[in-house]
Short mmCIF file of C-alpha atoms in Angstrom, two decimals:
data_model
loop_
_atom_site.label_atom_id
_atom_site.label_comp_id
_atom_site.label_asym_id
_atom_site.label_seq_id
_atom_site.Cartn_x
_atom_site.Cartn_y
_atom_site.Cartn_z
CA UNK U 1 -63.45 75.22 -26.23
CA UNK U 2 -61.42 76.11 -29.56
CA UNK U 3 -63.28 77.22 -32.60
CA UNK U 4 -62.62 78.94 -35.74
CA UNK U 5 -64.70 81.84 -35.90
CA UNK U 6 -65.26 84.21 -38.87
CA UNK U 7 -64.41 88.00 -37.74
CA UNK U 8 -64.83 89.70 -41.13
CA UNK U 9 -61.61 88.79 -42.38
CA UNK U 10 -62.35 87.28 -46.12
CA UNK U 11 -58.85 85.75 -46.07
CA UNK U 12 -59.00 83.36 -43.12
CA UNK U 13 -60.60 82.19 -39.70
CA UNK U 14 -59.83 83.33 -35.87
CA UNK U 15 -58.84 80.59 -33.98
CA UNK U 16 -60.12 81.39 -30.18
CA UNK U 17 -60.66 80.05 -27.01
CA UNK U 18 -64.69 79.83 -26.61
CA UNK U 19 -67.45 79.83 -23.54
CA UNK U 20 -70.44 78.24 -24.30
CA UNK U 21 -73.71 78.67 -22.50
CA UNK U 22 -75.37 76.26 -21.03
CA UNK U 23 -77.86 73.92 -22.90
CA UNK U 24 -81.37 74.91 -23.12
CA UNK U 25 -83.99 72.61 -22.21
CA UNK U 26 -83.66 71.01 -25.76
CA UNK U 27 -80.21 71.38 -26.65
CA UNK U 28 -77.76 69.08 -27.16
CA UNK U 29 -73.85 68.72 -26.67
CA UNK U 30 -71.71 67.03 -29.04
CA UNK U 31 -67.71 66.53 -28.75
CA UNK U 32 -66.98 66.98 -32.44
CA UNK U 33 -65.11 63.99 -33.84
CA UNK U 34 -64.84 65.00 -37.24
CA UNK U 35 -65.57 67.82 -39.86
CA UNK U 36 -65.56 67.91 -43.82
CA UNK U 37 -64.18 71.75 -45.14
CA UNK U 38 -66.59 72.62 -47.66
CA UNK U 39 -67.13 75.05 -50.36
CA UNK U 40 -70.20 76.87 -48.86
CA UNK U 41 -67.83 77.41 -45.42
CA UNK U 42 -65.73 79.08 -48.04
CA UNK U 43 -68.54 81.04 -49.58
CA UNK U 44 -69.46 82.09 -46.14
CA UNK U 45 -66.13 83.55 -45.52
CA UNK U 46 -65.46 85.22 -48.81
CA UNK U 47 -68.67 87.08 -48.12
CA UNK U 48 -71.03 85.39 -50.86
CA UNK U 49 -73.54 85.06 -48.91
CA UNK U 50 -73.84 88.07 -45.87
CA UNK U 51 -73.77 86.96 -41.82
CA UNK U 52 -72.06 89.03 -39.54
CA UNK U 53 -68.49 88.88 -37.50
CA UNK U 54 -68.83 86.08 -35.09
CA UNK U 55 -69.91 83.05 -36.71
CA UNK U 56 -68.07 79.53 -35.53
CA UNK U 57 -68.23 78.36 -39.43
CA UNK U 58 -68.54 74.31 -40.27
CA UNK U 59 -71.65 72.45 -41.06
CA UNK U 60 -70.83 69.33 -41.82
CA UNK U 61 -69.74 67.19 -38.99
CA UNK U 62 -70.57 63.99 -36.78
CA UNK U 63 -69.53 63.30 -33.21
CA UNK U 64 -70.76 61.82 -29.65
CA UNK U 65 -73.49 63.45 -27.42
CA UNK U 66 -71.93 64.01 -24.37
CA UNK U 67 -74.91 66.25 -22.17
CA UNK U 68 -78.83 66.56 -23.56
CA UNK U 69 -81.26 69.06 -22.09
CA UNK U 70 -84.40 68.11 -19.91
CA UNK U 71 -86.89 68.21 -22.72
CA UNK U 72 -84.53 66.30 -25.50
CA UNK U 73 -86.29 63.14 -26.25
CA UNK U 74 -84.64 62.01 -29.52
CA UNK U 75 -80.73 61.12 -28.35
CA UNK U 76 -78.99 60.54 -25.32
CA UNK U 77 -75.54 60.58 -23.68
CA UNK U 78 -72.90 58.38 -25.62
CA UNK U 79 -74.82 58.10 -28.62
CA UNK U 80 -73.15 58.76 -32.28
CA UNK U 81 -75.03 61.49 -34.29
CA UNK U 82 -74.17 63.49 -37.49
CA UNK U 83 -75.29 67.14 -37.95
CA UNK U 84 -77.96 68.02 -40.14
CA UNK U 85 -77.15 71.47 -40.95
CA UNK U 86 -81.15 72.11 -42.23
CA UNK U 87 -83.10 71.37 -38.45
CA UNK U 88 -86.04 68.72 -39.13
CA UNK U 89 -88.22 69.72 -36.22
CA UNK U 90 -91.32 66.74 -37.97
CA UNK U 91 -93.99 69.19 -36.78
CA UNK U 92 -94.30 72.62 -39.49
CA UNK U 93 -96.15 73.14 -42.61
CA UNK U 94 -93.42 71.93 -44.76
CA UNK U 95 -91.75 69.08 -42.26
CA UNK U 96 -95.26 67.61 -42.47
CA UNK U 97 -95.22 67.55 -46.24
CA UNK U 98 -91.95 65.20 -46.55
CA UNK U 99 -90.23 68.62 -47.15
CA UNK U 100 -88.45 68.61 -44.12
CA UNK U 101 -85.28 70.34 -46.03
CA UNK U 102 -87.60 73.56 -45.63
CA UNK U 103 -88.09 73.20 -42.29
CA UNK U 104 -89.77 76.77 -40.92
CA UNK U 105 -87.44 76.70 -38.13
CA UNK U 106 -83.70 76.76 -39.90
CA UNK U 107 -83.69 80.70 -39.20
CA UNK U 108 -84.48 80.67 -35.56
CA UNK U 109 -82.01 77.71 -34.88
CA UNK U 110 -79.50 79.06 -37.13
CA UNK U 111 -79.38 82.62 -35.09
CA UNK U 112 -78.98 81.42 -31.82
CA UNK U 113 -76.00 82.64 -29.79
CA UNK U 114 -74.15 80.13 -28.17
CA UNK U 115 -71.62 81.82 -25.65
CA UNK U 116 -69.17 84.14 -25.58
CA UNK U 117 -65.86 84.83 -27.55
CA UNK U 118 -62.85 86.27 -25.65
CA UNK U 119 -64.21 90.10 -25.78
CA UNK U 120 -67.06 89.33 -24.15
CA UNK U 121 -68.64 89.47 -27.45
CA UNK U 122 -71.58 86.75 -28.61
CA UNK U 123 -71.17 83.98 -30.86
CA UNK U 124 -73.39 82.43 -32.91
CA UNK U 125 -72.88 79.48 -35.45
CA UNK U 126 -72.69 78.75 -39.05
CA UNK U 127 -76.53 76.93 -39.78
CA UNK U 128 -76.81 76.28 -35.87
CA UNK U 129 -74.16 73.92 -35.68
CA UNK U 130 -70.75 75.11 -35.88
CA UNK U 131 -68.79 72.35 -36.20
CA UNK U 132 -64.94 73.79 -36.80
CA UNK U 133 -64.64 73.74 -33.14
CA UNK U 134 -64.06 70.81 -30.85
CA UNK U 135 -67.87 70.98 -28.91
CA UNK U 136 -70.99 72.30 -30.81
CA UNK U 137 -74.17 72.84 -29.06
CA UNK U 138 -77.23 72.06 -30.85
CA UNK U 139 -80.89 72.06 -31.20
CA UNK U 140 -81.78 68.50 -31.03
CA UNK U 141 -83.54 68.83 -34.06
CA UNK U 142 -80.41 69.29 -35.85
CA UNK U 143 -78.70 65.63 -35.10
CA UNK U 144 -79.69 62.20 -36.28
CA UNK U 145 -78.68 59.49 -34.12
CA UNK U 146 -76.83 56.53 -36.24
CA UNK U 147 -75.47 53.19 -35.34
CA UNK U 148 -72.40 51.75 -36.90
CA UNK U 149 -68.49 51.71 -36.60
CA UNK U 150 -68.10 53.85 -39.41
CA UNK U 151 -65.16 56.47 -39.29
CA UNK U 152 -65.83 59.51 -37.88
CA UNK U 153 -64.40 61.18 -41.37
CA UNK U 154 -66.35 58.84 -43.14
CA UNK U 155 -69.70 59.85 -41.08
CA UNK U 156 -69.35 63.84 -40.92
CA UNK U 157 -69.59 63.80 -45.23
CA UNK U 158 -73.03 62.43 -44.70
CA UNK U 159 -73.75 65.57 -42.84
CA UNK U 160 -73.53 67.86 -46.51
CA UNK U 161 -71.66 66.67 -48.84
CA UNK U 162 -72.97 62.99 -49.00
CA UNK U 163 -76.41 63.87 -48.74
CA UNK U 164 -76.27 66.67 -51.09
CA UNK U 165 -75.05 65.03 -53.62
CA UNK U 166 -76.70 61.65 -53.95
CA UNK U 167 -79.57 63.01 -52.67
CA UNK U 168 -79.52 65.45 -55.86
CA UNK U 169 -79.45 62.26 -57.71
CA UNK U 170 -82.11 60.13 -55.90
CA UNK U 171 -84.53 62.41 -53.93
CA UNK U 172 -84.52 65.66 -56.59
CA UNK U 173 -83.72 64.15 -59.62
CA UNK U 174 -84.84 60.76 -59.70
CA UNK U 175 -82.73 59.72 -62.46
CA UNK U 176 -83.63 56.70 -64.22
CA UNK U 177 -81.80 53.65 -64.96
CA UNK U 178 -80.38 53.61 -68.11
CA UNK U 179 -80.43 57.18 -68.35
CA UNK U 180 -77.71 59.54 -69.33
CA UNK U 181 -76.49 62.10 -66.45
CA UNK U 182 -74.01 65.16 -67.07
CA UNK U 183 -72.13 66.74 -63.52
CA UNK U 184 -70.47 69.95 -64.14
CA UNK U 185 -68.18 70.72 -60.82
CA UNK U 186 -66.71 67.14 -59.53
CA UNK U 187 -65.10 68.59 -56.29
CA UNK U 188 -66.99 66.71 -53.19
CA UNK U 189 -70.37 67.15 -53.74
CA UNK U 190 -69.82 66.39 -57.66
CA UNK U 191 -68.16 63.54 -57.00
CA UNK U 192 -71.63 62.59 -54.47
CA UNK U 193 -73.69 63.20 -57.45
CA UNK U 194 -71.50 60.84 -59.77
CA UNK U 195 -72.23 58.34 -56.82
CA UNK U 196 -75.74 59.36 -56.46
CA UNK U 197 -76.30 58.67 -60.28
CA UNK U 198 -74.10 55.09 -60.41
CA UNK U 199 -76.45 53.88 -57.34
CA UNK U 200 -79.72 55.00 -59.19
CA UNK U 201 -78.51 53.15 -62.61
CA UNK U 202 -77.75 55.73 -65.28
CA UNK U 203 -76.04 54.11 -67.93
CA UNK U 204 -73.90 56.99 -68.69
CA UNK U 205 -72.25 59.29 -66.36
CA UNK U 206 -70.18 62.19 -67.94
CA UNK U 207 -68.08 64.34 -65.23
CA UNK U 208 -67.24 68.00 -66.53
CA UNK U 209 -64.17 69.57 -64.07
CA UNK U 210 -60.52 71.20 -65.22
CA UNK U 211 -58.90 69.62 -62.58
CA UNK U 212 -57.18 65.98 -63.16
CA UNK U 213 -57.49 64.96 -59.56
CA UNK U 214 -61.36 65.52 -59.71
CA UNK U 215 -61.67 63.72 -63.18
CA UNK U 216 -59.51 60.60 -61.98
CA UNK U 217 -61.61 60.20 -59.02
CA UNK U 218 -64.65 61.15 -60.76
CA UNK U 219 -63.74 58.00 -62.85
CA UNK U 220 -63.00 56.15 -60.05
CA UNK U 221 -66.89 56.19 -58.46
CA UNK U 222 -68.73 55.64 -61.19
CA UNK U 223 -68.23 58.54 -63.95
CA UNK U 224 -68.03 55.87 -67.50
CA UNK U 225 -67.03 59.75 -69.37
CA UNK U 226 -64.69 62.53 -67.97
CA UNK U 227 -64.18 65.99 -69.57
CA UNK U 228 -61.67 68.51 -69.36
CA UNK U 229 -63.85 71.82 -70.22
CA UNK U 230 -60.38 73.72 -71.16
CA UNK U 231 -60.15 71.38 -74.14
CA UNK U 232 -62.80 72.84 -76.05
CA UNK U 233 -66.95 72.87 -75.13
CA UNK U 234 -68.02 71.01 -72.61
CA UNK U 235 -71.88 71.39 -74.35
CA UNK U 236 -70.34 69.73 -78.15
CA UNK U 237 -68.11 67.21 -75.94
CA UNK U 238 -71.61 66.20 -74.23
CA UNK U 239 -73.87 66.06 -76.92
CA UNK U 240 -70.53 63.98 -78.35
CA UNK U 241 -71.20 61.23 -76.10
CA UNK U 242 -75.31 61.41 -76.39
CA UNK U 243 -76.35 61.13 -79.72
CA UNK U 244 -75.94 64.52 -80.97
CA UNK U 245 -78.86 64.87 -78.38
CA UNK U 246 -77.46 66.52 -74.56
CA UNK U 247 -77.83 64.56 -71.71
CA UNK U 248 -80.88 63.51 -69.38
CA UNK U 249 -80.07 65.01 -66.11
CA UNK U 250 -77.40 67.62 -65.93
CA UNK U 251 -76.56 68.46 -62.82
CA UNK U 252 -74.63 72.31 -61.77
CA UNK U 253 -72.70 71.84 -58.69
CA UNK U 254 -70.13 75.15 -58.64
CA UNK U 255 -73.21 77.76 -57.94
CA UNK U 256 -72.21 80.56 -60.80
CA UNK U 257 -74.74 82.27 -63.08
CA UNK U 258 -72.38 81.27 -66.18
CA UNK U 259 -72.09 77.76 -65.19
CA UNK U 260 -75.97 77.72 -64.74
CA UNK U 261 -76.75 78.50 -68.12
CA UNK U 262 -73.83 75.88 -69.70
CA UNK U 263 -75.68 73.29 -67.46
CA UNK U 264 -79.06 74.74 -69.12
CA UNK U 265 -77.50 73.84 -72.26
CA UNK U 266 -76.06 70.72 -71.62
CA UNK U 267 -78.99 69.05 -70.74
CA UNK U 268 -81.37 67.55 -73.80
CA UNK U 269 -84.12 68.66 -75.08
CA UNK U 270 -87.09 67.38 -72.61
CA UNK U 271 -84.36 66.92 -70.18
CA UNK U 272 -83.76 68.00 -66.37
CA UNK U 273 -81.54 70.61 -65.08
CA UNK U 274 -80.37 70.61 -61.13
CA UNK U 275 -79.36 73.49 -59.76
CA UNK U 276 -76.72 72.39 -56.56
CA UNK U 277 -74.18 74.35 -56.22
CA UNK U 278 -74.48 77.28 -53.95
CA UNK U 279 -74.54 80.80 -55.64
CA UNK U 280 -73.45 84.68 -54.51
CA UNK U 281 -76.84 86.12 -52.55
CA UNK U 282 -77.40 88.55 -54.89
CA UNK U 283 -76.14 85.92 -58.31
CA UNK U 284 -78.82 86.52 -61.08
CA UNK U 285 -79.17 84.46 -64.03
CA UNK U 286 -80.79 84.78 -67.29
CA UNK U 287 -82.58 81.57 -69.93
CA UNK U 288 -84.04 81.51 -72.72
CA UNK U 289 -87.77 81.98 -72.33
CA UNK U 290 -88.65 80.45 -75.73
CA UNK U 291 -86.67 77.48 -75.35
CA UNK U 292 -87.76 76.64 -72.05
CA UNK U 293 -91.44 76.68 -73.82
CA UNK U 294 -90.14 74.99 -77.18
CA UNK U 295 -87.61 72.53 -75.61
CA UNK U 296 -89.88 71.39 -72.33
CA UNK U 297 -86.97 71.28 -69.90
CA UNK U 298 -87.41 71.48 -66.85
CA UNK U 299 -85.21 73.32 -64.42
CA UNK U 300 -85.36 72.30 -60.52
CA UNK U 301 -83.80 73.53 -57.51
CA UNK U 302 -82.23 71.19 -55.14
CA UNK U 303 -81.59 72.33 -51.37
CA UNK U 304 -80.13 69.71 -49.21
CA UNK U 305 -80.57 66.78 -51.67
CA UNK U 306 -84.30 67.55 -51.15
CA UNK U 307 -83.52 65.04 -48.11
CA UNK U 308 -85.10 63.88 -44.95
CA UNK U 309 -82.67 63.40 -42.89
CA UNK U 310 -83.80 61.25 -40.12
CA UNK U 311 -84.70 58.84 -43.42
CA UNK U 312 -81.53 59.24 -45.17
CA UNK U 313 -78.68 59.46 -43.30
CA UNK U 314 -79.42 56.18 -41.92
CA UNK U 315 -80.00 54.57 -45.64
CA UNK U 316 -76.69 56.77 -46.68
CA UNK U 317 -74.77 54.97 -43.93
CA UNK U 318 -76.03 51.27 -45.13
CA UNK U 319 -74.95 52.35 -48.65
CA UNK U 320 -71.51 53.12 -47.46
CA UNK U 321 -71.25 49.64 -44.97
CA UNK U 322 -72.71 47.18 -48.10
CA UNK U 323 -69.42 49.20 -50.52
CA UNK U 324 -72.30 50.93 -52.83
CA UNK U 325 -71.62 54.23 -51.50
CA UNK U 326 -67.57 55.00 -50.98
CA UNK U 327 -67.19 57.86 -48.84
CA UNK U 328 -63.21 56.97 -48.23
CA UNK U 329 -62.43 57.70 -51.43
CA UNK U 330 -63.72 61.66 -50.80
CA UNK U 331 -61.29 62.41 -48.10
CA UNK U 332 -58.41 63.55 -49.30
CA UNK U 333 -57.37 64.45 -46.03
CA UNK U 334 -57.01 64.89 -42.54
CA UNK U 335 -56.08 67.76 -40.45
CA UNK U 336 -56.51 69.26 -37.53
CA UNK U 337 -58.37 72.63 -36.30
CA UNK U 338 -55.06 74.15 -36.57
CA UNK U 339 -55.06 73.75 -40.37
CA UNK U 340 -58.71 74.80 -41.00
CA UNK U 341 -57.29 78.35 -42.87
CA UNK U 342 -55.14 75.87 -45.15
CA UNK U 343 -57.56 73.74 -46.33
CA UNK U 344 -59.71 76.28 -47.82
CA UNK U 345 -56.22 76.76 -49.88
CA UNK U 346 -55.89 73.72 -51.12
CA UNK U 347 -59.73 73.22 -51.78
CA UNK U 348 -58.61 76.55 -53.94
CA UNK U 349 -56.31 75.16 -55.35
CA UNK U 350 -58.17 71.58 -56.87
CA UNK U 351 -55.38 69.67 -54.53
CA UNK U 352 -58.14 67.58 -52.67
CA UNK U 353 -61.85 65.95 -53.13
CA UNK U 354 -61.92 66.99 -49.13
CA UNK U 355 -60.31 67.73 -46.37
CA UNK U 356 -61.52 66.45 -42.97
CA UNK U 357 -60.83 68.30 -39.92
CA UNK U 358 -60.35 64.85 -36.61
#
């Protein structure tokens, strides 16, 4: 099979011919009908967060099963499934506790190697999936079976982006109706937030990003306030719009220490901050001690839109079939393998929402 493997090279992928192994006994073979480019593939490759040379990168994908090991007992052959790039085996400490997002086993699926790379050389894939390549195998623990005629483009932005995002806003944050929300970062998983946010009720929705393209479609699902944070602070344009006050929930979805601590401020006081955005391995940040004490907010984590998947994704694709949740308007566009290496430059560049690899 093709893939796009990261050899080191910060600047792009290796497109090579592949040779998987085999499927264990609870594997699972998918032929990989679509893939969103996301920031955290970027990360990977820029070297934010270490792996070694070898990786098939992508994470966020959906496709057919077309072969299943003897012990799989959750899909078969034929059926539709998007990737879960956090495995959900139902039976650790932490999948037992409805924290399935923590599942004990990401590390051991993650690291598995997965065939062989034109040297002779091992490869291994990016969260156990590896979905920039046109087969993945998988741990079945890592698909959730789904049934609708939703596009494949449409289906594979459930996979991260999708569920990130809203789930940030329903599962983590549990914003209120009525409530005001600040999202600083609108590029995909922003823009899922903004969605997440509209679905939950919040009467005000203010999206924070420099680029024009992100604000207009930020405005487009469900943002009722956009700012441009070149035009002057985004924390007095905020507190603008709120009463002098800051807003309920703000939500950080670009993963940098500075942008942490504007998001710190832009929230109110008594108010929720979400960490979303994915940050350097070795990114430190610093807040105020005495104002964490003296203005009782609360800062939170969010890993995989604190989601369970096999819950979710299926309530994620009903949302998108009864037009509350528009996924179509997130693709930007649609390329194939071939252009994987360019669509990290436009993403870049602010010239899409998403681009989905078909």
């Amino acid at each position: 099979m093709k893939g796009a493997v990261y050899v080191g090279d910060a600047k792009s992928l290796s497109l090579e011919q592949l040779k998987p192994n085999p499927p264990g006994p609870r594997d699972v073979i998918i032929e990989v009908r679509a893939s969103g480019v996301c920031h955290s593939d970027l990360s990977i490759m820029r070297g934010y967060v270490p792996v070694p040379p070898g990786m098939v990168l992508g994470h966020e994908g959906a496709g057919r099963v077309v072969e299943v090991g003897g012990e799989v007992s959750r899909v078969q052959k034929g059926d539709r499934v998007i990737a879960s790039f956090v495995p959900a085996c139902g039976a650790c400490w932490h999948c037992l506790r409805e924290q399935t997002e923590l599942c004990e086993c990401e590390a051991e699926i993650g690291m598995a190697m997965r065939g062989s790379r034109p040297d002779g050389s091992p490869y291994f894939c990016m969260t156990g999936l590896g979905t920039f390549a046109e087969t993945m195998t998988v741990n079945e623990s890592s698909v959730v079976k789904v049934d609708t005629d939703l596009p494949d483009a449409q289906l594979a932005l459930i996979g991260c982006g999708v569920t990130t995002g809203v789930g940030a806003a329903l599962n983590t944050a549990k914003v209120r109706p009525g409530s005001s929300v600040a999202v600083l970062g609108c590029g995909g998983v922003g823009q899922a937030v903004i969605q997440g946010a509209r679905i939950a009720g919040a009467g005000r929705i203010i999206a924070i990003d420099p680029q024009e393209l992100k604000r207009k479609t930020a405005t487009k699902l469900g943002a009722t306030d956009v700012i441009d944070p070149s035009k002057g602070d985004p924390v007095d344009q905020v507190k603008a719009l709120t009463g002098g006050r800051g807003a309920d929930y703000a939500f950080e979805v670009i993963g940098l220490p500075e942008t942490i601590l504007t998001t710190y401020n832009l929230a109110r006081r008594g108010g929720e901050v979400i960490i979303v955005g994915m940050a350097r391995f070795e990114a430190q940040f610093t807040l105020p001690a005495f104002g964490i004490f003296f203005e009782e907010k609360t800062v939170r984590g969010c890993k995989y839109g604190s989601a369970q998947v096999r819950r979710d994704f299926p309530r994620f694709v009903d949302l998108i079939e009864t037009g509350r949740l528009d996924t179509s308007a997130m693709v930007s566009k649609t390329i194939k393998l071939d252009g994987v290496n360019d669509a990290f430059r436009a993403m870049e560049a602010g010239e899409v929402i998403r681009s989905v690899i078909a």
